Amino acid sequence: MPVSSATDPALPGHVAIIMDGNGRWAQARGLERSEGHREGLEATRRAVRFYAEHGIQSLTVFAFSSENWGRPRSEVEALFELFVTAIEGELPELVERGIRLRFIGDRATFPPTLQTRMCEAEEATAGNEGMCLVVALGYGGRWDILQAARKWVAKGGAEADGDAESTFAAELSTTGLADVDLLIRTGGEQRISNFLLWQAAYAEILFIETYWPDVGEKDFERSLAWYAQRQRRFGRVSAGAYSATEVPGA
Ligand code: FPP
């Protein structure tokens, strides 16, 4: 059963963003791709401020995918350095805003300094009650489903008590978070790229042409206005399409 955390149905409870276009933004300006990632961090800060101020309960951003390991070593190292700097630099504001920071993904092979900063930041914000900022690092939707499946089977899986979909979802890295309501991808491509495959099963998907470093408040405002116009049916029919007695559970 899809789960939404939104208390106001016109507002998404969980927004997820594929922050794409950093490299092309930099290349179009004759800059190193790492400059695009640095500028992308500014856009991420704008997104966090905007969605937190608009009462969004969870914001998940895709910062490094399982597949990004295949990029040139220099770019991967520059990204890891940026992540360390970002965590150190942004932590005071996250604490001040009451934002809880959580990382999802396979962090086992990350540089030790990055792993340490990730743990420290999660611990420092664990008691916060504002928006939950989820940063997907070393994340892949297939990795998530596989690691959940292993744990689920080890706990008895289908033979265990409870609704199988719920007990399985509880083993995903996003446990405790509602499903994604609004998934945004910037940079002009129209694909999911192994992001939250299970969690975004019923997400409304908004594709934006703009490269991530140029995305700002106007785009975020438009995303909420666009979402408010969506009719979410979760595979059912629109209200009024049948009489109430014809619809199971109505
Ligand atoms: C995709 O653009 C972007 C990334 C792989 C990195 C995203 C990272 C940030 C925005 C920094 C945020 C940091 C934190 C800690 C949240 P791309 O390189 O695939 O761009 P391209 O498609 O134009 O090549």
XYZ file of N, CA and C and ligand atoms in Angstrom:
774
model
N 0.858 -1.200 0.000
C 0.000 0.000 0.000
C 0.886 1.239 0.000
N 0.740 2.168 -0.958
C 1.591 3.358 -0.941
C 1.358 4.190 0.318
N 2.437 4.757 0.832
C 2.335 5.549 2.046
C 2.752 6.971 1.728
N 1.957 7.939 2.129
C 2.372 9.338 1.986
C 2.355 9.981 3.351
N 3.375 10.822 3.625
C 3.456 11.452 4.938
C 2.811 12.829 4.948
N 2.335 13.290 3.783
C 1.834 14.660 3.707
C 0.556 14.821 4.518
N 0.513 15.862 5.354
C -0.710 16.123 6.100
C -1.645 16.959 5.233
N -1.060 17.848 4.407
C -1.828 18.616 3.424
C -1.683 17.881 2.094
N -2.787 17.340 1.526
C -2.655 16.528 0.313
C -2.104 17.301 -0.880
N -2.160 18.641 -0.823
C -1.626 19.423 -1.944
C -0.110 19.551 -1.857
N 0.452 19.102 -0.740
C 1.887 19.256 -0.496
C 2.538 17.866 -0.444
N 3.650 17.657 -1.153
C 4.290 16.340 -1.051
C 4.945 16.166 0.317
N 4.776 14.999 0.921
C 5.438 14.745 2.199
C 6.916 14.464 1.976
N 7.202 13.760 0.885
C 8.584 13.342 0.609
C 8.957 13.762 -0.821
N 9.945 14.626 -0.916
C 10.462 15.073 -2.216
C 11.824 14.426 -2.423
N 12.072 13.926 -3.626
C 13.394 13.346 -3.931
C 13.917 14.024 -5.194
N 15.224 14.251 -5.231
C 15.787 14.970 -6.383
C 17.000 14.239 -6.967
N 16.960 14.038 -8.277
C 18.143 13.581 -9.013
C 18.797 14.861 -9.526
N 19.887 15.245 -8.876
C 20.525 16.549 -9.132
C 21.470 16.408 -10.325
N 20.913 16.455 -11.516
C 21.736 16.145 -12.698
C 22.102 17.407 -13.477
N 23.281 17.365 -14.104
C 23.689 18.457 -14.990
C 24.886 19.260 -14.511
N 25.484 18.855 -13.393
C 26.648 19.601 -12.881
C 27.791 19.611 -13.886
N 28.072 18.423 -14.442
C 29.203 18.297 -15.370
C 28.979 19.125 -16.619
N 27.781 19.042 -17.182
C 27.495 19.793 -18.417
C 27.485 21.295 -18.146
N 27.031 21.672 -16.964
C 27.041 23.095 -16.589
C 28.487 23.606 -16.626
N 29.397 22.819 -16.060
C 30.810 23.240 -16.012
C 31.433 23.225 -17.411
N 31.163 22.141 -18.156
C 31.767 22.018 -19.481
C 31.322 23.143 -20.415
N 30.065 23.563 -20.268
C 29.549 24.655 -21.111
C 30.269 25.965 -20.823
N 30.921 26.032 -19.663
C 31.648 27.251 -19.291
C 33.160 27.065 -19.371
N 33.577 25.938 -19.929
C 35.013 25.665 -20.052
C 35.675 25.402 -18.706
N 34.889 24.938 -17.735
C 35.421 24.682 -16.388
C 35.592 23.184 -16.158
N 36.339 22.844 -15.118
C 36.453 21.441 -14.699
C 35.080 20.974 -14.202
N 34.792 19.692 -14.400
C 33.505 19.156 -13.924
C 33.338 19.354 -12.410
N 34.462 19.288 -11.695
C 34.375 19.451 -10.235
C 33.831 20.838 -9.862
N 34.067 21.831 -10.737
C 33.496 23.172 -10.491
C 31.974 23.101 -10.543
N 31.482 22.267 -11.437
C 30.033 22.092 -11.538
C 29.473 21.467 -10.270
N 30.206 20.511 -9.701
C 29.729 19.882 -8.465
C 29.745 20.894 -7.319
N 30.790 21.727 -7.311
C 30.874 22.754 -6.256
C 29.676 23.717 -6.356
N 29.377 24.104 -7.579
C 28.241 25.005 -7.789
C 26.929 24.269 -7.491
N 26.922 22.973 -7.774
C 25.740 22.156 -7.482
C 25.432 22.135 -5.994
N 26.473 22.177 -5.192
C 26.261 22.195 -3.736
C 25.466 23.438 -3.319
N 25.714 24.556 -4.005
C 24.952 25.787 -3.705
C 23.467 25.556 -3.980
N 23.192 24.870 -5.101
C 21.783 24.579 -5.441
C 21.171 23.634 -4.412
N 21.977 22.699 -3.912
C 21.466 21.770 -2.893
C 21.098 22.551 -1.631
N 21.950 23.512 -1.286
C 21.649 24.337 -0.100
C 20.326 25.092 -0.310
N 20.124 25.631 -1.535
C 18.867 26.358 -1.814
C 17.666 25.413 -1.672
N 17.842 24.184 -2.163
C 16.732 23.213 -2.096
C 16.404 22.870 -0.646
N 17.438 22.637 0.149
C 17.207 22.267 1.551
C 16.465 23.392 2.265
N 16.942 24.636 2.073
C 16.283 25.768 2.735
C 14.832 25.886 2.274
N 14.632 25.805 0.956
C 13.287 26.006 0.414
C 12.309 24.952 0.944
N 12.672 23.670 0.784
C 11.704 22.633 1.150
C 11.508 22.569 2.667
N 12.566 22.856 3.435
C 12.400 22.877 4.900
C 11.448 24.004 5.281
N 11.631 25.169 4.654
C 10.770 26.317 4.988
C 9.329 26.103 4.530
N 9.119 25.197 3.577
C 7.755 24.948 3.102
C 7.122 23.719 3.757
N 7.713 23.250 4.825
C 7.086 22.199 5.625
C 7.162 20.798 5.041
N 8.106 20.582 4.119
C 8.268 19.234 3.560
C 8.901 18.352 4.641
N 8.382 17.140 4.793
C 8.875 16.303 5.894
C 10.191 15.601 5.577
N 10.357 15.157 4.320
C 11.602 14.483 3.952
C 12.054 14.942 2.574
N 13.352 15.180 2.461
C 13.952 15.539 1.170
C 15.125 14.595 0.953
N 15.074 13.836 -0.132
C 16.178 12.916 -0.429
C 16.895 13.385 -1.689
N 18.201 13.561 -1.609
C 18.968 14.015 -2.774
C 19.988 12.946 -3.174
N 20.119 12.779 -4.491
C 21.011 11.732 -5.029
C 22.365 12.390 -5.310
N 23.326 12.151 -4.439
C 24.612 12.846 -4.560
C 25.713 11.962 -5.155
N 25.578 10.631 -5.005
C 26.605 9.746 -5.571
C 25.985 8.356 -5.718
N 25.891 7.907 -6.964
C 25.227 6.618 -7.190
C 26.238 5.477 -7.170
N 25.731 4.263 -7.035
C 26.600 3.066 -7.108
C 27.406 3.106 -8.397
N 26.766 3.600 -9.462
C 27.408 3.616 -10.790
C 28.456 4.727 -10.917
N 28.367 5.761 -10.052
C 29.330 6.868 -10.143
C 30.749 6.429 -9.814
N 30.899 5.245 -9.190
C 32.247 4.700 -8.946
C 32.987 4.517 -10.263
N 32.265 4.406 -11.357
C 32.885 4.189 -12.671
C 33.427 5.475 -13.293
N 33.314 6.609 -12.622
C 33.857 7.878 -13.160
C 35.376 7.931 -12.944
N 36.057 8.816 -13.667
C 37.508 8.923 -13.468
C 37.833 9.173 -11.990
N 38.942 8.572 -11.562
C 39.335 8.635 -10.161
C 39.392 10.081 -9.652
N 39.907 10.983 -10.518
C 40.062 12.382 -10.083
C 38.696 12.998 -9.755
N 37.667 12.651 -10.547
C 36.336 13.223 -10.282
C 35.738 12.626 -9.005
N 35.956 11.314 -8.827
C 35.419 10.661 -7.625
C 36.087 11.262 -6.384
N 37.406 11.459 -6.457
C 38.114 12.016 -5.296
C 37.660 13.450 -5.010
N 37.466 14.213 -6.094
C 37.015 15.605 -5.905
C 35.620 15.611 -5.257
N 34.770 14.657 -5.656
C 33.430 14.587 -5.066
C 33.515 14.237 -3.579
N 34.373 13.262 -3.241
C 34.497 12.878 -1.831
C 34.998 14.043 -0.987
N 35.954 14.794 -1.543
C 36.452 15.975 -0.807
C 35.328 16.977 -0.605
N 34.528 17.153 -1.667
C 33.409 18.094 -1.573
C 32.400 17.640 -0.510
N 32.163 16.332 -0.453
C 31.192 15.829 0.534
C 31.692 16.107 1.956
N 33.003 15.876 2.194
C 33.559 16.125 3.532
C 33.402 17.608 3.876
N 33.797 18.477 2.931
C 33.691 19.926 3.161
C 32.239 20.320 3.382
N 31.345 19.741 2.573
C 29.923 20.096 2.672
C 29.366 19.703 4.040
N 29.688 18.497 4.488
C 29.140 18.043 5.773
C 29.653 18.963 6.887
N 30.968 19.241 6.865
C 31.541 20.099 7.912
C 30.931 21.503 7.860
N 30.812 22.030 6.630
C 30.348 23.410 6.467
C 28.866 23.604 6.738
N 28.058 22.607 6.389
C 26.593 22.781 6.477
C 26.015 22.360 7.825
N 26.795 21.572 8.579
C 26.245 21.015 9.816
C 25.666 22.078 10.766
N 26.387 23.196 11.014
C 25.815 24.185 11.947
C 24.437 24.672 11.503
N 24.257 24.918 10.196
C 22.941 25.413 9.743
C 21.872 24.323 9.878
N 22.255 23.085 9.608
C 21.274 21.993 9.740
C 20.815 21.890 11.190
N 21.778 21.999 12.103
C 21.437 21.915 13.530
C 20.518 23.078 13.903
N 20.910 24.283 13.441
C 20.127 25.487 13.759
C 18.692 25.371 13.234
N 18.535 24.775 12.052
C 17.198 24.653 11.459
C 16.431 23.421 11.952
N 17.056 22.631 12.816
C 16.373 21.442 13.346
C 16.217 20.342 12.315
N 17.106 20.337 11.320
C 17.024 19.329 10.253
C 17.794 18.078 10.665
N 17.185 16.933 10.435
C 17.845 15.655 10.734
C 18.525 15.160 9.463
N 19.789 14.803 9.573
C 20.541 14.350 8.398
C 20.711 12.829 8.465
N 20.485 12.222 7.330
C 20.598 10.759 7.285
C 21.236 10.402 5.949
N 22.121 9.420 5.939
C 22.744 8.986 4.689
C 22.234 7.598 4.348
N 21.978 7.373 3.065
C 21.620 6.023 2.623
C 22.593 5.608 1.531
N 22.905 4.331 1.480
C 23.832 3.826 0.471
C 24.905 2.987 1.127
N 25.745 2.427 0.290
C 26.813 1.551 0.783
C 28.059 2.399 1.025
N 28.309 2.701 2.286
C 29.410 3.606 2.619
C 30.692 2.869 2.983
N 30.642 1.521 2.947
C 31.764 0.714 3.452
C 33.085 1.035 2.758
N 33.033 1.381 1.475
C 34.298 1.600 0.760
C 34.635 3.090 0.614
N 33.938 3.938 1.332
C 34.252 5.379 1.296
C 35.518 5.649 2.100
N 36.214 6.746 1.801
C 37.397 7.092 2.604
C 36.995 7.226 4.077
N 37.876 6.776 4.988
C 37.535 6.790 6.417
C 37.109 8.172 6.929
N 37.759 9.247 6.450
C 37.387 10.586 6.934
C 35.930 10.889 6.586
N 35.527 10.521 5.376
C 34.148 10.779 4.955
C 33.182 9.961 5.814
N 33.526 8.677 6.028
C 32.647 7.838 6.856
C 32.485 8.432 8.250
N 33.601 8.926 8.797
C 33.545 9.510 10.142
C 32.649 10.741 10.159
N 32.825 11.628 9.175
C 31.994 12.853 9.126
C 30.517 12.492 8.985
N 30.232 11.473 8.183
C 28.838 11.055 7.986
C 28.221 10.607 9.319
N 28.962 9.775 10.045
C 28.447 9.277 11.332
C 28.266 10.426 12.311
N 29.274 11.310 12.371
C 29.193 12.437 13.318
C 27.980 13.306 13.022
N 27.762 13.581 11.728
C 26.645 14.464 11.354
C 25.303 13.800 11.660
N 25.229 12.496 11.430
C 23.971 11.792 11.740
C 23.701 11.845 13.247
N 24.767 11.629 14.011
C 24.599 11.639 15.476
C 24.223 13.040 15.966
N 24.892 14.056 15.409
C 24.660 15.440 15.865
C 23.244 15.919 15.572
N 22.594 15.323 14.566
C 21.261 15.805 14.176
C 20.154 14.795 14.495
N 20.540 13.684 15.130
C 19.580 12.582 15.329
C 18.340 13.006 16.111
N 18.494 13.950 17.035
C 17.360 14.341 17.867
C 16.516 15.447 17.242
N 16.902 15.943 16.083
C 16.167 17.051 15.460
C 14.798 16.598 14.964
N 13.860 17.518 14.996
C 12.491 17.121 14.654
C 11.949 17.812 13.417
N 12.809 18.581 12.735
C 12.369 19.256 11.512
C 12.456 18.300 10.332
N 12.659 18.872 9.163
C 12.726 18.048 7.947
C 13.851 17.015 8.049
N 13.626 15.853 7.474
C 14.690 14.843 7.397
C 15.359 15.004 6.036
N 16.644 15.328 6.052
C 17.415 15.439 4.817
C 18.169 14.131 4.621
N 17.821 13.441 3.550
C 18.447 12.151 3.274
C 19.398 12.334 2.090
N 20.662 12.036 2.317
C 21.637 12.168 1.234
C 22.016 10.755 0.775
N 21.721 10.480 -0.491
C 22.034 9.155 -1.041
C 23.468 9.181 -1.564
N 24.321 8.406 -0.927
C 25.749 8.358 -1.274
C 26.137 6.899 -1.450
N 26.672 6.551 -2.599
C 26.982 5.143 -2.852
C 25.683 4.361 -2.942
N 24.646 5.044 -3.409
C 23.305 4.457 -3.394
C 22.883 3.949 -4.768
N 22.161 2.846 -4.758
C 21.524 2.336 -5.961
C 20.230 1.660 -5.531
N 19.178 1.845 -6.293
C 17.909 1.242 -5.937
C 17.988 -0.286 -5.901
N 18.751 -0.857 -6.828
C 18.867 -2.325 -6.849
C 19.667 -2.812 -5.645
N 20.728 -2.059 -5.296
C 21.508 -2.399 -4.094
C 20.580 -2.403 -2.878
N 19.722 -1.388 -2.797
C 18.846 -1.241 -1.632
C 17.885 -2.431 -1.543
N 17.287 -2.772 -2.682
C 16.316 -3.870 -2.689
C 17.016 -5.194 -2.340
N 18.226 -5.373 -2.872
C 18.964 -6.614 -2.581
C 19.351 -6.726 -1.108
N 19.869 -5.617 -0.546
C 20.276 -5.697 0.854
C 19.049 -5.908 1.747
N 17.921 -5.315 1.350
C 16.685 -5.513 2.119
C 16.230 -6.970 2.009
N 16.324 -7.517 0.796
C 15.876 -8.898 0.576
C 16.690 -9.872 1.439
N 18.000 -9.627 1.511
C 18.846 -10.520 2.330
C 18.398 -10.490 3.787
N 18.155 -9.285 4.310
C 17.774 -9.161 5.729
C 16.375 -9.743 5.951
N 15.511 -9.487 4.991
C 14.111 -9.942 5.113
C 14.053 -11.472 5.144
N 14.818 -12.084 4.248
C 14.842 -13.554 4.191
C 15.444 -14.104 5.481
N 16.534 -13.474 5.961
C 17.183 -13.947 7.185
C 16.227 -13.886 8.374
N 15.268 -12.952 8.335
C 14.305 -12.834 9.443
C 13.062 -13.691 9.231
N 13.087 -14.524 8.223
C 11.938 -15.406 8.016
C 11.052 -14.991 6.859
N 11.294 -13.807 6.314
C 10.597 -13.341 5.115
C 9.116 -13.589 5.106
N 8.664 -14.288 4.092
C 7.236 -14.492 3.873
C 6.570 -15.268 5.013
N 7.371 -16.074 5.744
C 6.765 -16.884 6.827
C 6.546 -16.058 8.092
N 7.221 -14.910 8.179
C 7.113 -14.098 9.396
C 5.745 -13.406 9.457
N 5.407 -12.949 10.693
C 4.115 -12.256 10.859
C 4.136 -10.908 10.162
N 2.981 -10.426 9.802
C 2.861 -9.065 9.267
C 2.701 -9.050 7.764
N 2.281 -7.903 7.276
C 2.084 -7.700 5.849
C 3.444 -7.703 5.156
N 3.613 -8.574 4.164
C 4.932 -8.773 3.548
C 5.505 -7.476 2.969
N 4.653 -6.670 2.322
C 5.166 -5.419 1.731
C 5.721 -4.503 2.810
N 5.017 -4.431 3.941
C 5.468 -3.538 5.014
C 6.728 -4.069 5.683
N 6.777 -5.392 5.931
C 7.962 -5.928 6.612
C 9.176 -5.836 5.689
N 8.956 -5.965 4.378
C 10.068 -5.833 3.428
C 10.543 -4.374 3.390
N 9.592 -3.443 3.283
C 9.949 -2.009 3.204
C 10.716 -1.566 4.441
N 10.434 -2.232 5.567
C 11.124 -1.863 6.809
C 12.603 -2.216 6.763
N 13.001 -3.053 5.820
C 14.426 -3.424 5.687
C 15.155 -2.537 4.682
N 14.420 -1.699 3.963
C 15.071 -0.791 3.013
C 15.830 0.284 3.779
N 16.781 0.909 3.110
C 17.598 1.917 3.800
C 16.774 3.125 4.226
N 15.603 3.294 3.631
C 14.748 4.440 3.939
C 13.728 4.111 5.020
N 13.973 3.049 5.767
C 12.986 2.623 6.765
C 12.546 3.797 7.646
N 11.260 3.873 7.886
C 10.717 4.956 8.716
C 10.279 6.158 7.911
N 10.728 6.260 6.663
C 10.318 7.386 5.819
C 9.136 6.956 4.955
N 8.307 7.933 4.614
C 7.187 7.617 3.725
C 7.702 7.436 2.303
N 6.886 6.875 1.445
C 7.240 6.746 0.027
C 7.448 8.138 -0.579
N 8.159 8.176 -1.697
C 8.391 9.458 -2.383
C 7.090 9.907 -3.047
N 6.716 11.161 -2.806
C 5.521 11.717 -3.455
C 5.899 12.439 -4.743
N 6.989 13.196 -4.674
C 7.406 14.009 -5.821
C 8.874 13.733 -6.111
N 9.140 13.246 -7.317
C 10.524 12.988 -7.743
C 10.877 13.990 -8.842
N 11.949 14.738 -8.619
C 12.367 15.756 -9.585
C 13.701 15.334 -10.180
N 13.810 15.445 -11.509
C 15.119 15.237 -12.127
C 15.440 16.476 -12.956
N 16.582 17.059 -12.704
C 17.007 18.226 -13.472
C 17.945 17.779 -14.595
N 18.310 18.705 -15.478
C 19.356 18.422 -16.466
C 18.856 17.845 -17.777
N 17.542 17.685 -17.917
C 16.984 17.336 -19.227
C 16.808 15.851 -19.524
N 17.471 14.969 -18.777
C 17.279 13.529 -19.048
C 15.974 13.068 -18.399
N 15.368 12.042 -19.007
C 14.097 11.555 -18.455
C 14.221 10.089 -18.111
N 14.917 9.811 -17.029
C 15.016 8.422 -16.548
C 15.223 8.433 -15.038
N 15.085 7.233 -14.442
C 15.153 7.126 -12.968
C 16.568 6.817 -12.499
N 17.384 6.230 -13.374
C 18.796 5.980 -13.073
C 19.031 5.265 -11.742
N 18.266 4.223 -11.502
C 18.513 3.370 -10.325
C 18.404 4.139 -9.011
N 17.554 5.155 -8.984
C 17.345 5.881 -7.713
C 16.360 5.075 -6.871
N 15.436 5.656 -6.203
C 14.613 4.979 -5.191
C 13.557 4.106 -5.872
N 13.986 2.962 -6.392
C 13.110 2.163 -7.259
C 11.835 1.702 -6.556
N 11.992 1.225 -5.336
C 10.819 0.765 -4.577
C 10.030 1.966 -4.059
N 10.759 2.913 -3.491
C 10.134 4.023 -2.761
C 9.407 5.004 -3.685
N 9.811 5.049 -4.958
C 9.201 6.019 -5.882
C 8.166 5.359 -6.792
N 7.684 4.188 -6.360
C 6.771 3.420 -7.214
C 5.563 4.242 -7.671
N 5.073 5.119 -6.807
C 3.906 5.938 -7.158
C 4.204 7.432 -7.147
N 5.490 7.775 -7.267
C 5.856 9.199 -7.241
C 5.362 9.909 -8.496
N 5.023 11.167 -8.339
C 4.797 12.037 -9.490
C 6.191 12.475 -9.936
N 6.461 12.397 -11.232
C 7.833 12.667 -11.688
C 7.877 13.942 -12.522
N 8.709 14.860 -12.083
C 8.837 16.155 -12.765
C 10.245 16.263 -13.363
N 10.302 16.419 -14.688
C 11.592 16.581 -15.355
C 11.802 18.055 -15.671
N 12.949 18.555 -15.289
C 13.273 19.969 -15.512
C 14.497 20.029 -16.427
N 14.461 20.900 -17.425
C 15.577 20.996 -18.386
C 16.845 21.594 -17.765
N 16.661 22.523 -16.850
C 17.778 23.294 -16.276
C 18.827 22.400 -15.615
N 20.117 22.747 -15.818
C 21.181 22.022 -15.122
C 21.108 22.349 -13.627
N 21.438 21.367 -12.811
C 21.255 21.514 -11.361
C 21.872 22.800 -10.779
N 23.086 23.210 -11.149
C 23.646 24.418 -10.512
C 22.817 25.677 -10.755
N 21.991 25.691 -11.806
C 21.177 26.880 -12.101
C 19.766 26.782 -11.517
N 19.478 25.706 -10.834
C 18.117 25.524 -10.299
C 17.971 26.328 -9.000
N 16.836 26.977 -8.841
C 16.644 27.804 -7.652
C 15.196 27.870 -7.211
N 14.962 28.842 -6.368
C 13.672 28.971 -5.686
C 12.463 28.945 -6.638
N 12.584 29.629 -7.781
C 11.458 29.674 -8.734
C 11.104 28.256 -9.195
N 12.138 27.456 -9.451
C 11.894 26.072 -9.892
C 11.242 25.266 -8.769
N 11.696 25.499 -7.537
C 11.136 24.736 -6.413
C 9.675 25.147 -6.192
N 9.423 26.465 -6.337
C 8.032 26.919 -6.210
C 7.166 26.252 -7.276
N 7.702 26.239 -8.506
C 6.946 25.616 -9.609
C 6.715 24.132 -9.342
N 7.695 23.482 -8.711
C 7.552 22.036 -8.455
C 6.359 21.779 -7.525
N 6.204 22.638 -6.529
C 5.085 22.442 -5.584
C 3.751 22.779 -6.249
N 3.762 23.829 -7.091
C 2.522 24.196 -7.792
C 2.132 23.071 -8.759
N 3.115 22.520 -9.456
C 2.872 21.415 -10.396
C 2.308 20.206 -9.647
N 2.929 19.899 -8.494
C 2.496 18.736 -7.709
C 1.049 18.918 -7.241
N 0.723 20.136 -6.819
C -0.626 20.391 -6.291
C -1.705 20.151 -7.352
N -1.297 20.216 -8.631
C -2.265 19.993 -9.721
C -2.411 18.509 -10.084
N -1.536 17.689 -9.567
C -1.578 16.274 -9.955
C -2.762 15.572 -9.309
N -3.348 14.635 -10.041
C -4.403 13.803 -9.466
C -3.780 12.476 -9.157
N -3.631 12.159 -7.889
C -2.964 10.901 -7.530
C -4.004 9.814 -7.359
N -3.870 8.773 -8.133
C -4.894 7.723 -8.106
C -4.359 6.396 -7.572
N -3.041 6.244 -7.472
C -2.441 5.007 -6.963
C -3.045 3.767 -7.622
N -3.261 3.859 -8.923
C -3.774 2.702 -9.663
C -5.267 2.526 -9.590
N -5.914 3.424 -8.841
C -7.386 3.314 -8.766
C -8.009 4.269 -9.780
N -9.283 4.592 -9.606
C -9.939 5.496 -10.562
C -10.235 6.831 -9.893
N -10.491 7.856 -10.711
C -10.797 9.175 -10.156
C -12.119 9.131 -9.416
N -12.205 10.000 -8.395
C -13.468 10.116 -7.678
C -14.530 10.521 -8.692
N -15.675 9.876 -8.653
C -16.755 10.270 -9.559
C -16.815 9.426 -10.819
N -15.771 8.620 -11.088
C -15.781 7.799 -12.295
C -16.816 6.673 -12.174
N -17.008 6.191 -10.928
C -18.040 5.180 -10.654
C -18.836 5.643 -9.450
N -19.962 5.038 -9.206
C -20.684 5.364 -7.979
C -19.950 4.681 -6.823
N -20.073 5.236 -5.616
C -19.325 4.747 -4.446
C -19.527 3.257 -4.215
N -20.728 2.728 -4.479
C -21.002 1.326 -4.197
C -20.247 0.382 -5.141
N -19.782 0.903 -6.296
C -19.068 0.054 -7.264
C -17.577 -0.072 -6.951
N -17.058 0.811 -6.069
C -15.617 0.830 -5.814
C -15.301 0.082 -4.522
N -14.452 -1.007 -4.592
C -14.154 -1.744 -3.370
C -13.500 -0.847 -2.335
N -13.956 -0.947 -1.105
C -13.350 -0.202 -0.011
C -13.741 1.260 0.027
N -14.637 1.693 -0.879
C -14.993 3.139 -0.893
C -15.994 3.439 0.212
C 25.210 14.630 -11.288
O 25.656 15.515 -12.283
C 25.675 15.078 -9.965
C 26.509 14.363 -9.164
C 27.018 13.034 -9.517
C 26.996 14.938 -7.883
C 25.969 15.694 -7.116
C 26.581 16.327 -5.931
C 26.278 17.566 -5.493
C 25.270 18.429 -6.117
C 26.906 18.067 -4.258
C 25.944 17.942 -3.110
C 26.636 17.480 -1.903
C 26.001 16.972 -0.817
C 26.816 16.516 0.347
C 24.548 16.834 -0.736
P 26.570 14.946 -13.445
O 27.998 15.037 -13.016
O 26.117 13.568 -13.810
O 26.279 15.977 -14.569
P 26.267 15.664 -16.148
O 25.088 14.756 -16.402
O 26.075 17.009 -16.744
O 27.575 15.036 -16.504
